[in-house]
GROMACS .gro file of C-alpha atoms in nm:
model
  299
    1MET     CA    1   0.000   0.000   0.000
    2THR     CA    2   0.108   0.357  -0.071
    3THR     CA    3   0.112   0.610   0.213
    4PRO     CA    4   0.028   0.962   0.088
    5PRO     CA    5   0.279   1.235   0.177
    6PHE     CA    6   0.231   1.375   0.526
    7LEU     CA    7   0.123   1.736   0.570
    8GLN     CA    8   0.339   2.029   0.665
    9PRO     CA    9   0.241   2.377   0.786
   10GLY     CA   10   0.145   2.590   0.489
   11ASP     CA   11  -0.004   2.302   0.290
   12LYS     CA   12  -0.340   2.342   0.120
   13VAL     CA   13  -0.630   2.112   0.210
   14ALA     CA   14  -0.965   2.102   0.032
   15ILE     CA   15  -1.311   2.063   0.181
   16VAL     CA   16  -1.563   1.910  -0.059
   17SER     CA   17  -1.911   1.764  -0.021
   18PRO     CA   18  -1.961   1.433  -0.208
   19ALA     CA   19  -2.278   1.339  -0.020
   20ARG     CA   20  -2.536   1.529   0.183
   21SER     CA   21  -2.560   1.909   0.182
   22ILE     CA   22  -2.399   2.125   0.450
   23THR     CA   23  -2.393   2.492   0.542
   24PHE     CA   24  -2.110   2.741   0.586
   25GLU     CA   25  -2.201   2.773   0.953
   26GLU     CA   26  -2.145   2.399   1.000
   27VAL     CA   27  -1.806   2.405   0.826
   28TYR     CA   28  -1.663   2.730   0.964
   29PRO     CA   29  -1.540   2.584   1.299
   30ALA     CA   30  -1.343   2.320   1.105
   31MET     CA   31  -1.186   2.588   0.889
   32ARG     CA   32  -1.068   2.768   1.203
   33ILE     CA   33  -0.921   2.448   1.350
   34LEU     CA   34  -0.739   2.357   1.028
   35GLN     CA   35  -0.601   2.709   1.002
   36ARG     CA   36  -0.470   2.683   1.359
   37TRP     CA   37  -0.288   2.369   1.246
   38GLY     CA   38  -0.109   2.590   0.993
   39LEU     CA   39  -0.305   2.468   0.692
   40GLU     CA   40  -0.460   2.671   0.411
   41VAL     CA   41  -0.824   2.573   0.350
   42VAL     CA   42  -0.963   2.562  -0.004
   43LEU     CA   43  -1.340   2.522  -0.041
   44GLY     CA   44  -1.492   2.332  -0.331
   45THR     CA   45  -1.693   2.545  -0.571
   46HIS     CA   46  -2.013   2.359  -0.483
   47VAL     CA   47  -1.934   2.266  -0.123
   48PHE     CA   48  -2.246   2.450   0.001
   49SER     CA   49  -2.471   2.375  -0.296
   50LYS     CA   50  -2.801   2.199  -0.240
   51SER     CA   51  -3.009   1.968  -0.457
   52ASP     CA   52  -3.276   1.806  -0.241
   53GLN     CA   53  -3.074   1.613   0.021
   54PHE     CA   54  -2.751   1.629  -0.177
   55ALA     CA   55  -2.474   1.888  -0.183
   56GLY     CA   56  -2.558   1.984  -0.539
   57THR     CA   57  -2.618   1.763  -0.840
   58ASP     CA   58  -2.411   1.452  -0.905
   59ASP     CA   59  -2.212   1.642  -1.168
   60GLN     CA   60  -2.142   1.931  -0.929
   61ARG     CA   61  -2.019   1.693  -0.659
   62VAL     CA   62  -1.801   1.509  -0.912
   63HIS     CA   63  -1.660   1.841  -1.032
   64ASP     CA   64  -1.544   1.944  -0.686
   65PHE     CA   65  -1.397   1.608  -0.593
   66GLN     CA   66  -1.224   1.570  -0.929
   67HIS     CA   67  -1.076   1.919  -0.908
   68ALA     CA   68  -0.940   1.849  -0.558
   69LEU     CA   69  -0.790   1.520  -0.679
   70ASP     CA   70  -0.624   1.678  -0.982
   71ASP     CA   71  -0.490   1.995  -0.818
   72ASP     CA   72  -0.133   1.908  -0.717
   73SER     CA   73  -0.122   2.199  -0.470
   74ILE     CA   74  -0.392   2.036  -0.257
   75ARG     CA   75  -0.235   1.782  -0.023
   76ALA     CA   76  -0.545   1.639   0.145
   77ILE     CA   77  -0.920   1.621   0.084
   78LEU     CA   78  -1.164   1.643   0.373
   79CYS     CA   79  -1.517   1.532   0.297
   80SER     CA   80  -1.746   1.777   0.476
   81ARG     CA   81  -1.998   1.519   0.596
   82GLY     CA   82  -2.155   1.183   0.519
   83GLY     CA   83  -2.524   1.108   0.475
   84TYR     CA   84  -2.577   0.957   0.133
   85GLY     CA   85  -2.458   1.027  -0.220
   86THR     CA   86  -2.097   0.919  -0.266
   87VAL     CA   87  -2.192   0.588  -0.427
   88ARG     CA   88  -2.384   0.782  -0.696
   89ILE     CA   89  -2.065   0.952  -0.817
   90ILE     CA   90  -1.784   0.702  -0.752
   91ASP     CA   91  -1.786   0.561  -1.107
   92LYS     CA   92  -1.760   0.910  -1.257
   93ILE     CA   93  -1.436   0.999  -1.077
   94ASP     CA   94  -1.107   0.970  -1.267
   95PHE     CA   95  -0.832   0.859  -1.026
   96ARG     CA   96  -0.542   0.862  -1.274
   97ARG     CA   97  -0.388   1.187  -1.148
   98TYR     CA   98  -0.444   1.074  -0.788
   99MET     CA   99  -0.252   0.754  -0.858
  100ALA     CA  100   0.045   0.953  -0.984
  101LYS     CA  101   0.036   1.186  -0.682
  102PRO     CA  102  -0.166   1.037  -0.394
  103LYS     CA  103  -0.305   1.256  -0.119
  104TRP     CA  104  -0.496   1.191   0.202
  105ILE     CA  105  -0.873   1.144   0.164
  106ILE     CA  106  -1.052   1.185   0.495
  107GLY     CA  107  -1.399   1.100   0.623
  108TYR     CA  108  -1.624   0.824   0.752
  109SER     CA  109  -1.986   0.704   0.728
  110ASP     CA  110  -2.089   0.747   0.361
  111ILE     CA  111  -1.722   0.813   0.280
  112THR     CA  112  -1.672   0.439   0.332
  113VAL     CA  113  -1.743   0.423  -0.043
  114LEU     CA  114  -1.416   0.604  -0.110
  115HIS     CA  115  -1.217   0.401   0.144
  116ALA     CA  116  -1.344   0.075  -0.006
  117HIS     CA  117  -1.309   0.173  -0.372
  118ILE     CA  118  -0.959   0.314  -0.331
  119HIS     CA  119  -0.846   0.011  -0.131
  120ARG     CA  120  -0.986  -0.227  -0.393
  121HIS     CA  121  -0.844  -0.054  -0.700
  122PHE     CA  122  -0.555   0.175  -0.611
  123ALA     CA  123  -0.383   0.045  -0.295
  124VAL     CA  124  -0.349   0.387  -0.133
  125GLU     CA  125  -0.405   0.448   0.237
  126THR     CA  126  -0.700   0.666   0.338
  127LEU     CA  127  -0.808   0.811   0.671
  128HIS     CA  128  -1.128   0.716   0.855
  129ALA     CA  129  -1.164   1.015   1.087
  130VAL     CA  130  -1.376   1.310   1.193
  131MET     CA  131  -1.517   1.537   0.924
  132PRO     CA  132  -1.574   1.914   0.921
  133VAL     CA  133  -1.936   1.864   1.032
  134ASN     CA  134  -1.795   1.718   1.358
  135MET     CA  135  -1.499   1.952   1.406
  136LYS     CA  136  -1.628   2.183   1.675
  137GLU     CA  137  -1.432   2.380   1.932
  138ASP     CA  138  -1.570   2.155   2.207
  139ALA     CA  139  -1.538   1.829   2.007
  140ALA     CA  140  -1.352   1.536   2.161
  141THR     CA  141  -0.993   1.657   2.161
  142GLU     CA  142  -0.855   1.304   2.133
  143SER     CA  143  -1.044   1.248   1.807
  144LEU     CA  144  -0.907   1.563   1.646
  145GLU     CA  145  -0.557   1.503   1.776
  146SER     CA  146  -0.554   1.147   1.643
  147MET     CA  147  -0.643   1.278   1.296
  148ARG     CA  148  -0.382   1.553   1.323
  149ASN     CA  149  -0.118   1.303   1.434
  150VAL     CA  150  -0.176   1.082   1.130
  151LEU     CA  151  -0.181   1.370   0.882
  152PHE     CA  152   0.143   1.519   1.015
  153GLY     CA  153   0.328   1.188   1.028
  154SER     CA  154   0.314   1.071   1.391
  155ARG     CA  155   0.273   0.701   1.468
  156ILE     CA  156  -0.054   0.602   1.634
  157SER     CA  157  -0.164   0.313   1.852
  158TYR     CA  158  -0.457   0.259   2.086
  159THR     CA  159  -0.507   0.066   2.411
  160LEU     CA  160  -0.860   0.007   2.536
  161PRO     CA  161  -1.014  -0.170   2.836
  162LEU     CA  162  -1.184  -0.508   2.821
  163ALA     CA  163  -1.543  -0.503   2.692
  164PRO     CA  164  -1.827  -0.759   2.706
  165LEU     CA  165  -1.847  -1.004   2.413
  166ASN     CA  166  -1.480  -0.953   2.321
  167ARG     CA  167  -1.309  -1.263   2.185
  168PRO     CA  168  -0.942  -1.305   2.278
  169GLY     CA  169  -0.662  -1.359   2.030
  170GLU     CA  170  -0.398  -1.188   1.820
  171GLY     CA  171  -0.387  -1.103   1.451
  172GLU     CA  172  -0.200  -0.897   1.197
  173GLY     CA  173  -0.342  -0.773   0.873
  174MET     CA  174  -0.440  -0.474   0.665
  175LEU     CA  175  -0.722  -0.264   0.810
  176VAL     CA  176  -1.031  -0.234   0.590
  177GLY     CA  177  -1.400  -0.156   0.636
  178GLY     CA  178  -1.608   0.131   0.765
  179ASN     CA  179  -1.982   0.177   0.782
  180LEU     CA  180  -2.169  -0.155   0.775
  181SER     CA  181  -2.469  -0.025   0.580
  182VAL     CA  182  -2.244   0.125   0.313
  183LEU     CA  183  -2.035  -0.192   0.283
  184TYR     CA  184  -2.359  -0.391   0.251
  185SER     CA  185  -2.462  -0.161  -0.036
  186LEU     CA  186  -2.129  -0.226  -0.212
  187MET     CA  187  -2.151  -0.605  -0.202
  188GLY     CA  188  -2.145  -0.746  -0.553
  189SER     CA  189  -1.990  -0.427  -0.693
  190THR     CA  190  -1.633  -0.358  -0.799
  191SER     CA  191  -1.592  -0.129  -0.497
  192MET     CA  192  -1.629  -0.398  -0.230
  193PRO     CA  193  -1.285  -0.478  -0.084
  194ASP     CA  194  -1.152  -0.827  -0.035
  195THR     CA  195  -1.154  -0.904   0.339
  196ALA     CA  196  -0.951  -1.229   0.337
  197GLY     CA  197  -0.646  -1.208   0.562
  198LYS     CA  198  -0.743  -0.860   0.684
  199ILE     CA  199  -0.864  -0.684   0.997
  200LEU     CA  200  -1.220  -0.564   0.939
  201PHE     CA  201  -1.366  -0.255   1.108
  202LEU     CA  202  -1.744  -0.204   1.125
  203GLU     CA  203  -1.964   0.073   1.266
  204ASP     CA  204  -2.316   0.201   1.206
  205VAL     CA  205  -2.581   0.445   1.322
  206ASP     CA  206  -2.959   0.487   1.323
  207GLU     CA  207  -3.039   0.139   1.188
  208TYR     CA  208  -3.309  -0.105   1.286
  209LEU     CA  209  -3.176  -0.406   1.471
  210TYR     CA  210  -3.331  -0.648   1.224
  211HIS     CA  211  -3.139  -0.469   0.949
  212ILE     CA  212  -2.812  -0.517   1.139
  213ASP     CA  213  -2.900  -0.885   1.147
  214ARG     CA  214  -2.980  -0.885   0.774
  215MET     CA  215  -2.650  -0.718   0.687
  216MET     CA  216  -2.440  -0.940   0.911
  217THR     CA  217  -2.613  -1.249   0.771
  218ALA     CA  218  -2.529  -1.128   0.419
  219MET     CA  219  -2.166  -1.070   0.520
  220LYS     CA  220  -2.155  -1.421   0.664
  221ARG     CA  221  -2.323  -1.592   0.367
  222SER     CA  222  -2.099  -1.411   0.118
  223GLY     CA  223  -1.785  -1.535   0.296
  224LYS     CA  224  -1.669  -1.188   0.401
  225LEU     CA  225  -1.619  -1.309   0.760
  226ASP     CA  226  -1.457  -1.644   0.689
  227LYS     CA  227  -1.091  -1.554   0.648
  228LEU     CA  228  -1.058  -1.246   0.866
  229ARG     CA  229  -0.755  -1.198   1.089
  230GLY     CA  230  -0.966  -0.993   1.328
  231LEU     CA  231  -1.282  -0.783   1.368
  232ILE     CA  232  -1.304  -0.440   1.531
  233VAL     CA  233  -1.659  -0.331   1.605
  234GLY     CA  234  -1.694   0.042   1.660
  235GLY     CA  235  -2.001   0.236   1.764
  236MET     CA  236  -2.345   0.099   1.691
  237ASP     CA  237  -2.516   0.421   1.785
  238ARG     CA  238  -2.883   0.517   1.812
  239MET     CA  239  -3.015   0.177   1.710
  240ASN     CA  240  -3.391   0.137   1.650
  241ASP     CA  241  -3.626  -0.150   1.728
  242ASN     CA  242  -3.974  -0.254   1.617
  243GLN     CA  243  -4.289  -0.268   1.830
  244VAL     CA  244  -4.220  -0.638   1.867
  245PRO     CA  245  -3.858  -0.632   1.994
  246PHE     CA  246  -3.586  -0.805   1.797
  247GLY     CA  247  -3.455  -0.942   2.123
  248ARG     CA  248  -3.082  -0.877   2.086
  249SER     CA  249  -2.856  -0.572   2.084
  250ALA     CA  250  -2.649  -0.480   1.779
  251TYR     CA  251  -2.336  -0.616   1.946
  252GLU     CA  252  -2.514  -0.943   2.031
  253ILE     CA  253  -2.633  -0.976   1.670
  254ILE     CA  254  -2.278  -0.930   1.541
  255SER     CA  255  -2.139  -1.176   1.797
  256GLU     CA  256  -2.398  -1.434   1.692
  257ALA     CA  257  -2.296  -1.397   1.326
  258LEU     CA  258  -1.940  -1.489   1.423
  259ALA     CA  259  -2.029  -1.834   1.557
  260GLY     CA  260  -1.760  -2.083   1.462
  261GLN     CA  261  -1.495  -1.816   1.390
  262SER     CA  262  -1.170  -1.808   1.588
  263PHE     CA  263  -1.021  -1.465   1.512
  264PRO     CA  264  -0.997  -1.191   1.779
  265VAL     CA  265  -1.291  -0.953   1.813
  266CYS     CA  266  -1.336  -0.634   2.013
  267PHE     CA  267  -1.658  -0.444   2.067
  268GLY     CA  268  -1.710  -0.077   2.145
  269PHE     CA  269  -1.400   0.061   1.976
  270PRO     CA  270  -1.439   0.443   1.992
  271ALA     CA  271  -1.472   0.513   1.620
  272GLY     CA  272  -1.783   0.591   1.420
  273HIS     CA  273  -2.076   0.818   1.495
  274GLY     CA  274  -2.021   0.852   1.870
  275ALA     CA  275  -1.874   1.145   2.059
  276LYS     CA  276  -1.526   0.995   2.024
  277ASN     CA  277  -1.414   0.900   1.673
  278LEU     CA  278  -1.049   0.798   1.676
  279ALA     CA  279  -0.860   0.811   1.348
  280LEU     CA  280  -0.805   0.480   1.166
  281ILE     CA  281  -0.564   0.445   0.874
  282MET     CA  282  -0.749   0.229   0.622
  283GLY     CA  283  -0.512   0.012   0.421
  284ARG     CA  284  -0.236   0.019   0.686
  285MET     CA  285  -0.101  -0.303   0.836
  286VAL     CA  286  -0.200  -0.331   1.203
  287ARG     CA  287  -0.126  -0.558   1.495
  288PHE     CA  288  -0.444  -0.639   1.685
  289LYS     CA  289  -0.451  -0.808   2.025
  290VAL     CA  290  -0.751  -0.879   2.246
  291GLY     CA  291  -0.697  -1.004   2.601
  292GLN     CA  292  -0.733  -0.829   2.934
  293LYS     CA  293  -0.710  -0.515   2.724
  294VAL     CA  294  -0.737  -0.432   2.354
  295GLU     CA  295  -0.428  -0.317   2.165
  296LEU     CA  296  -0.431  -0.180   1.810
  297VAL     CA  297  -0.091  -0.081   1.671
  298PHE     CA  298  -0.047   0.076   1.328
  299MET     CA  299   0.272  -0.059   1.175
   0.00000   0.00000   0.00000
């Protein structure tokens, strides 16, 4: 895998909106934070455009992302927010210039489309981390600092306490994954990454419990869980249930889908849609150990 060049003070970073619409007021705090880091912020032409739920039309969103990819002076691309819409434009993006001069692409949730597609086709590391919509002055400092550390070239590792349903073991592999619903939507497409021999990360938000079960059953039946070296389950936030309860939590559903597997598993990793969203380098080799504590070391 290729690691994009790390940032230095004075570098330009772009903010674009490949999915749901966003306002200037929502992005402005992030601009201030990035400027304090010594970075010059460049806004996409259509970053604040609106077309129903989307941040402009598909063509407008492609235009901004393509321009940020092709502009050699821009060293990183921050996706302003998730929602939905990236999958509608992924096949219209030309990555040839990006392959010649990779740069950091940053986001989570719907931006899982980009993490997965780039991992599958281009073997360049990307960054699953907070987005401008989350970058507030009072946001979890550890989340922002973890993203800053990666972008400016510091090594990262995490140690977490024991959690219920964890499965002990050790594994090494390349980190892949992201939002479970988005990965489910990519199954059968050329954007779905191969999970064999890898450490898979999953998170989700605002889903019905039966849908978590449906998606995990599909992952199991398609063989995506069979040859993992490990599974990291992040936040499963704001889950919904029906009038007749499903009877199991999201974590219990995922644990049930892993019956017969022997790789290490941790639950409740602080990444995803929760208050704390630690940066994860997608495509990086990691060492993953689950015992009396959880250790994740980026190699």
